[in-house]
PDB file of C-alpha atoms in Angstrom:
ATOM      1  CA  MET A   1      18.831   8.413  -7.319  1.00  0.00           C
ATOM      2  CA  LYS A   2      17.673  11.469  -5.903  1.00  0.00           C
ATOM      3  CA  PRO A   3      14.684  11.136  -2.834  1.00  0.00           C
ATOM      4  CA  ASP A   4      11.120  11.894  -4.366  1.00  0.00           C
ATOM      5  CA  LYS A   5       9.519  14.891  -3.991  1.00  0.00           C
ATOM      6  CA  SER A   6       6.090  13.799  -5.671  1.00  0.00           C
ATOM      7  CA  GLU A   7       2.990  15.593  -3.144  1.00  0.00           C
ATOM      8  CA  ASN A   8       2.780  12.414  -1.663  1.00  0.00           C
ATOM      9  CA  SER A   9       5.515  11.744   0.117  1.00  0.00           C
ATOM     10  CA  HIS A  10       5.880  13.970   3.510  1.00  0.00           C
ATOM     11  CA  ILE A  11       8.461  12.523   4.287  1.00  0.00           C
ATOM     12  CA  ASN A  12      11.811  15.280   4.048  1.00  0.00           C
ATOM     13  CA  ASP A  13      15.225  14.534   3.466  1.00  0.00           C
ATOM     14  CA  ASN A  14      16.439  14.528   7.200  1.00  0.00           C
ATOM     15  CA  ASP A  15      14.166  11.415   7.972  1.00  0.00           C
ATOM     16  CA  LEU A  16      14.852   9.970   4.721  1.00  0.00           C
ATOM     17  CA  SER A  17      18.297   7.405   5.667  1.00  0.00           C
ATOM     18  CA  ASN A  18      15.706   6.609   8.845  1.00  0.00           C
ATOM     19  CA  GLY A  19      12.747   5.788   7.045  1.00  0.00           C
ATOM     20  CA  LEU A  20      14.894   3.780   4.364  1.00  0.00           C
ATOM     21  CA  LYS A  21      16.638   1.813   7.075  1.00  0.00           C
ATOM     22  CA  ASN A  22      13.246   1.353   9.779  1.00  0.00           C
ATOM     23  CA  HIS A  23      10.510   0.699   7.521  1.00  0.00           C
ATOM     24  CA  MET A  24       8.692  -2.977   7.149  1.00  0.00           C
ATOM     25  CA  PHE A  25       6.843  -2.342   4.617  1.00  0.00           C
ATOM     26  CA  TRP A  26       6.287  -2.582   0.981  1.00  0.00           C
ATOM     27  CA  ILE A  27       3.577  -2.169  -1.901  1.00  0.00           C
ATOM     28  CA  PHE A  28       4.051  -3.555  -5.590  1.00  0.00           C
ATOM     29  CA  GLY A  29       1.456  -1.115  -7.628  1.00  0.00           C
ATOM     30  CA  TYR A  30       0.410  -2.523 -11.169  1.00  0.00           C
ATOM     31  CA  GLY A  31      -2.723  -0.361 -11.878  1.00  0.00           C
ATOM     32  CA  SER A  32      -3.993   2.141 -10.530  1.00  0.00           C
ATOM     33  CA  LEU A  33      -1.380   2.296  -7.902  1.00  0.00           C
ATOM     34  CA  ILE A  34       1.196   3.068 -10.738  1.00  0.00           C
ATOM     35  CA  TRP A  35      -0.130   6.839 -11.252  1.00  0.00           C
ATOM     36  CA  LYS A  36      -2.523   7.458  -7.712  1.00  0.00           C
ATOM     37  CA  THR A  37      -0.899   6.582  -4.525  1.00  0.00           C
ATOM     38  CA  ASN A  38      -2.824   8.938  -2.762  1.00  0.00           C
ATOM     39  CA  PHE A  39      -1.020   7.563   0.276  1.00  0.00           C
ATOM     40  CA  PRO A  40       2.710   8.877   1.571  1.00  0.00           C
ATOM     41  CA  PHE A  41       5.924   6.888   0.878  1.00  0.00           C
ATOM     42  CA  VAL A  42       9.471   6.378   1.334  1.00  0.00           C
ATOM     43  CA  LYS A  43      10.925   6.098  -1.419  1.00  0.00           C
ATOM     44  CA  LYS A  44       9.773   4.270  -5.066  1.00  0.00           C
ATOM     45  CA  TYR A  45      11.637   2.486  -7.450  1.00  0.00           C
ATOM     46  CA  PRO A  46      10.213   0.147 -10.994  1.00  0.00           C
ATOM     47  CA  GLY A  47      10.447  -3.434 -11.528  1.00  0.00           C
ATOM     48  CA  TYR A  48       8.886  -6.251 -12.259  1.00  0.00           C
ATOM     49  CA  ILE A  49       7.530  -9.204 -10.207  1.00  0.00           C
ATOM     50  CA  LYS A  50       7.546 -12.587 -11.854  1.00  0.00           C
ATOM     51  CA  GLY A  51       5.523 -15.613 -12.319  1.00  0.00           C
ATOM     52  CA  TYR A  52       1.752 -13.403 -13.394  1.00  0.00           C
ATOM     53  CA  THR A  53       0.624 -12.009 -16.027  1.00  0.00           C
ATOM     54  CA  ARG A  54      -1.772  -8.337 -15.925  1.00  0.00           C
ATOM     55  CA  ARG A  55      -5.613  -8.970 -17.266  1.00  0.00           C
ATOM     56  CA  PHE A  56      -8.344  -6.741 -17.322  1.00  0.00           C
ATOM     57  CA  TYR A  57      -9.936  -9.421 -15.560  1.00  0.00           C
ATOM     58  CA  GLN A  58     -11.957  -7.857 -12.771  1.00  0.00           C
ATOM     59  CA  PHE A  59     -14.981  -6.306 -12.319  1.00  0.00           C
ATOM     60  CA  SER A  60     -14.704  -2.617 -11.270  1.00  0.00           C
ATOM     61  CA  PRO A  61     -18.218  -1.487  -9.230  1.00  0.00           C
ATOM     62  CA  ASP A  62     -17.001   1.310  -7.730  1.00  0.00           C
ATOM     63  CA  HIS A  63     -14.241   3.189  -8.705  1.00  0.00           C
ATOM     64  CA  ARG A  64     -14.160   2.650 -12.838  1.00  0.00           C
ATOM     65  CA  GLY A  65     -17.594   1.540 -13.001  1.00  0.00           C
ATOM     66  CA  THR A  66     -21.109   0.952 -10.869  1.00  0.00           C
ATOM     67  CA  HIS A  67     -22.711  -2.002  -9.574  1.00  0.00           C
ATOM     68  CA  ASP A  68     -25.091  -2.465 -12.165  1.00  0.00           C
ATOM     69  CA  LEU A  69     -22.770  -1.153 -14.493  1.00  0.00           C
ATOM     70  CA  PRO A  70     -19.679  -2.356 -13.748  1.00  0.00           C
ATOM     71  CA  GLY A  71     -15.879  -1.582 -15.855  1.00  0.00           C
ATOM     72  CA  ARG A  72     -12.561  -3.685 -16.163  1.00  0.00           C
ATOM     73  CA  VAL A  73      -9.620  -3.050 -14.126  1.00  0.00           C
ATOM     74  CA  VAL A  74      -6.270  -5.434 -14.118  1.00  0.00           C
ATOM     75  CA  THR A  75      -5.461  -8.228 -12.184  1.00  0.00           C
ATOM     76  CA  LEU A  76      -2.904 -10.896 -12.073  1.00  0.00           C
ATOM     77  CA  LEU A  77      -2.819 -14.372 -13.151  1.00  0.00           C
ATOM     78  CA  PRO A  78      -0.178 -17.524 -12.428  1.00  0.00           C
ATOM     79  CA  SER A  79       1.246 -17.535 -15.329  1.00  0.00           C
ATOM     80  CA  THR A  80       4.899 -19.205 -16.717  1.00  0.00           C
ATOM     81  CA  ASN A  81       7.703 -18.555 -14.462  1.00  0.00           C
ATOM     82  CA  GLU A  82       9.800 -15.945 -16.469  1.00  0.00           C
ATOM     83  CA  SER A  83       6.902 -14.001 -17.267  1.00  0.00           C
ATOM     84  CA  ARG A  84       6.892 -10.366 -15.583  1.00  0.00           C
ATOM     85  CA  VAL A  85       4.463  -7.802 -14.406  1.00  0.00           C
ATOM     86  CA  TRP A  86       5.907  -4.116 -14.617  1.00  0.00           C
ATOM     87  CA  GLY A  87       4.879  -1.391 -11.693  1.00  0.00           C
ATOM     88  CA  ILE A  88       6.005   0.729  -9.043  1.00  0.00           C
ATOM     89  CA  ALA A  89       7.305  -0.621  -5.217  1.00  0.00           C
ATOM     90  CA  TYR A  90       6.370   1.906  -2.498  1.00  0.00           C
ATOM     91  CA  ALA A  91       8.365   1.805   0.773  1.00  0.00           C
ATOM     92  CA  ILE A  92       6.211   3.225   3.747  1.00  0.00           C
ATOM     93  CA  ASP A  93       7.372   4.270   6.706  1.00  0.00           C
ATOM     94  CA  ASN A  94       6.742   2.468  10.315  1.00  0.00           C
ATOM     95  CA  ARG A  95       4.865   5.475  11.207  1.00  0.00           C
ATOM     96  CA  ASP A  96       1.999   4.984   8.504  1.00  0.00           C
ATOM     97  CA  ILE A  97       1.977   1.490   7.329  1.00  0.00           C
ATOM     98  CA  ASP A  98      -1.133   0.826   9.779  1.00  0.00           C
ATOM     99  CA  ASN A  99      -2.841   4.349   7.981  1.00  0.00           C
ATOM    100  CA  VAL A 100      -1.572   3.246   4.801  1.00  0.00           C
ATOM    101  CA  CYS A 101      -2.891  -0.704   4.756  1.00  0.00           C
ATOM    102  CA  ALA A 102      -6.166   0.089   6.443  1.00  0.00           C
ATOM    103  CA  GLY A 103      -6.540   2.814   3.085  1.00  0.00           C
ATOM    104  CA  LEU A 104      -5.107   0.552   0.438  1.00  0.00           C
ATOM    105  CA  ASP A 105      -7.738  -2.478   1.888  1.00  0.00           C
ATOM    106  CA  LEU A 106     -10.689  -0.409   1.529  1.00  0.00           C
ATOM    107  CA  ARG A 107      -9.499   1.122  -1.959  1.00  0.00           C
ATOM    108  CA  GLU A 108      -9.181  -2.564  -3.130  1.00  0.00           C
ATOM    109  CA  ARG A 109     -12.195  -3.784  -0.983  1.00  0.00           C
ATOM    110  CA  ALA A 110     -13.623  -5.014  -4.592  1.00  0.00           C
ATOM    111  CA  GLY A 111     -12.345  -8.340  -4.591  1.00  0.00           C
ATOM    112  CA  TYR A 112      -8.890  -8.318  -4.144  1.00  0.00           C
ATOM    113  CA  THR A 113      -6.582  -9.696  -1.611  1.00  0.00           C
ATOM    114  CA  LYS A 114      -2.335  -9.298  -0.359  1.00  0.00           C
ATOM    115  CA  LYS A 115       0.103 -11.955  -1.478  1.00  0.00           C
ATOM    116  CA  VAL A 116       3.540 -11.658  -0.872  1.00  0.00           C
ATOM    117  CA  ILE A 117       6.019 -11.542  -3.578  1.00  0.00           C
ATOM    118  CA  GLN A 118       9.543 -11.708  -5.004  1.00  0.00           C
ATOM    119  CA  PHE A 119      10.400  -8.071  -6.763  1.00  0.00           C
ATOM    120  CA  HIS A 120      13.138  -7.583  -9.171  1.00  0.00           C
ATOM    121  CA  THR A 121      14.533  -4.120 -10.644  1.00  0.00           C
ATOM    122  CA  LYS A 122      17.508  -2.858 -12.961  1.00  0.00           C
ATOM    123  CA  THR A 123      17.951   0.032 -10.334  1.00  0.00           C
ATOM    124  CA  ASN A 124      21.105  -0.572  -8.641  1.00  0.00           C
ATOM    125  CA  GLU A 125      20.913   0.641  -5.567  1.00  0.00           C
ATOM    126  CA  ASP A 126      21.399  -1.074  -1.635  1.00  0.00           C
ATOM    127  CA  GLN A 127      17.583  -0.590  -0.454  1.00  0.00           C
ATOM    128  CA  ILE A 128      16.406  -2.435  -2.828  1.00  0.00           C
ATOM    129  CA  PRO A 129      13.180  -4.732  -1.787  1.00  0.00           C
ATOM    130  CA  SER A 130      13.578  -8.406  -1.590  1.00  0.00           C
ATOM    131  CA  GLU A 131       9.716  -8.859  -0.820  1.00  0.00           C
ATOM    132  CA  VAL A 132       6.430  -6.887  -1.899  1.00  0.00           C
ATOM    133  CA  THR A 133       2.937  -7.191  -0.784  1.00  0.00           C
ATOM    134  CA  VAL A 134       0.801  -7.097  -3.924  1.00  0.00           C
ATOM    135  CA  TYR A 135      -3.000  -6.745  -4.223  1.00  0.00           C
ATOM    136  CA  ILE A 136      -4.398  -9.062  -6.575  1.00  0.00           C
ATOM    137  CA  ALA A 137      -7.554 -10.574  -7.223  1.00  0.00           C
ATOM    138  CA  ASP A 138      -8.119 -13.918  -8.102  1.00  0.00           C
ATOM    139  CA  GLU A 139     -10.700 -16.142  -9.968  1.00  0.00           C
ATOM    140  CA  ASN A 140     -12.958 -16.933  -6.083  1.00  0.00           C
ATOM    141  CA  ASN A 141     -13.968 -13.353  -5.731  1.00  0.00           C
ATOM    142  CA  GLU A 142     -17.385 -12.006  -5.790  1.00  0.00           C
ATOM    143  CA  TRP A 143     -16.246  -9.647  -8.767  1.00  0.00           C
ATOM    144  CA  PHE A 144     -14.393 -11.769 -11.374  1.00  0.00           C
ATOM    145  CA  ALA A 145     -15.360 -11.332 -14.348  1.00  0.00           C
ATOM    146  CA  GLY A 146     -13.211 -13.694 -16.528  1.00  0.00           C
ATOM    147  CA  GLU A 147     -11.298 -14.396 -19.964  1.00  0.00           C
ATOM    148  CA  ALA A 148     -12.955 -12.045 -22.812  1.00  0.00           C
ATOM    149  CA  SER A 149     -12.111 -11.365 -26.422  1.00  0.00           C
ATOM    150  CA  ILE A 150     -10.415  -7.506 -26.350  1.00  0.00           C
ATOM    151  CA  GLN A 151     -13.157  -6.019 -28.600  1.00  0.00           C
ATOM    152  CA  GLN A 152     -15.238  -7.533 -25.635  1.00  0.00           C
ATOM    153  CA  ILE A 153     -13.566  -6.228 -22.627  1.00  0.00           C
ATOM    154  CA  ALA A 154     -13.134  -2.579 -24.652  1.00  0.00           C
ATOM    155  CA  SER A 155     -16.787  -2.352 -25.612  1.00  0.00           C
ATOM    156  CA  ARG A 156     -17.010  -2.820 -21.574  1.00  0.00           C
ATOM    157  CA  ILE A 157     -14.763  -0.449 -20.688  1.00  0.00           C
ATOM    158  CA  ALA A 158     -15.763   2.534 -23.010  1.00  0.00           C
ATOM    159  CA  VAL A 159     -19.005   2.930 -21.809  1.00  0.00           C
ATOM    160  CA  CYS A 160     -17.917   2.576 -17.826  1.00  0.00           C
ATOM    161  CA  ARG A 161     -17.196   5.038 -15.665  1.00  0.00           C
ATOM    162  CA  GLY A 162     -16.973   5.414 -11.541  1.00  0.00           C
ATOM    163  CA  THR A 163     -15.882   7.396  -8.564  1.00  0.00           C
ATOM    164  CA  SER A 164     -12.376   7.512  -9.977  1.00  0.00           C
ATOM    165  CA  GLY A 165     -13.087   8.247 -12.871  1.00  0.00           C
ATOM    166  CA  SER A 166     -14.020   7.121 -16.452  1.00  0.00           C
ATOM    167  CA  ASN A 167     -12.567   3.185 -17.488  1.00  0.00           C
ATOM    168  CA  PRO A 168     -11.032   4.581 -20.728  1.00  0.00           C
ATOM    169  CA  GLU A 169      -8.677   7.007 -18.570  1.00  0.00           C
ATOM    170  CA  TYR A 170      -7.676   4.081 -16.639  1.00  0.00           C
ATOM    171  CA  VAL A 171      -6.931   1.932 -19.564  1.00  0.00           C
ATOM    172  CA  HIS A 172      -4.501   5.112 -21.344  1.00  0.00           C
ATOM    173  CA  LYS A 173      -3.288   6.025 -18.219  1.00  0.00           C
ATOM    174  CA  LEU A 174      -1.249   2.517 -17.639  1.00  0.00           C
ATOM    175  CA  ALA A 175      -0.343   1.887 -20.858  1.00  0.00           C
ATOM    176  CA  ALA A 176       1.750   5.472 -20.974  1.00  0.00           C
ATOM    177  CA  GLU A 177       2.989   4.588 -17.354  1.00  0.00           C
ATOM    178  CA  MET A 178       4.060   1.415 -18.912  1.00  0.00           C
ATOM    179  CA  ARG A 179       5.865   2.796 -21.432  1.00  0.00           C
ATOM    180  CA  ARG A 180       7.509   4.862 -19.078  1.00  0.00           C
ATOM    181  CA  ILE A 181       8.437   2.545 -17.084  1.00  0.00           C
ATOM    182  CA  ALA A 182       9.256  -0.288 -19.055  1.00  0.00           C
ATOM    183  CA  PRO A 183       9.776   0.738 -22.523  1.00  0.00           C
ATOM    184  CA  GLU A 184      11.390  -2.115 -23.512  1.00  0.00           C
ATOM    185  CA  GLU A 185       8.103  -4.012 -22.618  1.00  0.00           C
ATOM    186  CA  ASP A 186       5.674  -5.492 -24.609  1.00  0.00           C
ATOM    187  CA  ASP A 187       2.251  -5.836 -22.620  1.00  0.00           C
ATOM    188  CA  LYS A 188       0.329  -7.351 -25.695  1.00  0.00           C
ATOM    189  CA  HIS A 189      -2.685  -7.127 -23.589  1.00  0.00           C
ATOM    190  CA  LEU A 190      -2.877  -3.933 -22.527  1.00  0.00           C
ATOM    191  CA  PHE A 191      -1.841  -2.425 -25.530  1.00  0.00           C
ATOM    192  CA  GLU A 192      -3.614  -4.332 -27.696  1.00  0.00           C
ATOM    193  CA  LEU A 193      -6.848  -3.069 -25.693  1.00  0.00           C
ATOM    194  CA  GLU A 194      -5.667   0.294 -26.069  1.00  0.00           C
ATOM    195  CA  MET A 195      -5.399   0.262 -29.953  1.00  0.00           C
ATOM    196  CA  ALA A 196      -9.448  -1.310 -29.527  1.00  0.00           C
ATOM    197  CA  LEU A 197     -10.378   0.886 -27.534  1.00  0.00           C
ATOM    198  CA  LYS A 198      -9.156   4.145 -29.112  1.00  0.00           C
ATOM    199  CA  SER A 199     -10.936   2.828 -32.548  1.00  0.00           C
ATOM    200  CA  ILE A 200     -14.333   2.631 -30.341  1.00  0.00           C
ATOM    201  CA  GLU A 201     -13.170   6.112 -29.670  1.00  0.00           C
ATOM    202  CA  ASN A 202     -12.732   7.362 -33.006  1.00  0.00           C
ATOM    203  CA  SER A 203     -15.397   6.520 -33.706  1.00  0.00           C
ATOM    204  CA  TYR A 204     -18.120   8.683 -31.836  1.00  0.00           C
TER     205      TYR A 204
END
């Protein structure tokens, strides 16, 4: 696999091998971090974590909604040991760890905390991480929205917008990314929500 050349990575080819050997931190994105990193990284790999399910059970009072009308975004819920959540693991160079973590702590400030979880991937390379750091909003945080029907979640998302854009855009981008990086996976909750949201949008 060739070095990542996206605008998010400032590491040049000469620094790549050293960065991969010396970095100490991997971030796993399963929501908007998949397509909107806004931080420098050395390398990225698609993969998954086990024991969790992805659900739109977290309110967003800033990025995809407001304090008065918070949108809904994804968090992870504990599940069976074989449940899989696909996303992207990013390698952060030593020189950038403090700044990246500070930026992500601010970005995920509405209820998310960091956990270290085992990482799995189908990619066959030497530098695959064994563990990744994941931002998870559990049910005890103040912005936890909780369970609701797909239609109820879609109806809320359809009318919400925040500083990062519309809530429907978040759903559509996440669904598109899941089909791209894990086309064989059937993320039922996400895809049913996408269909319900499209139905609402088509009725306007």
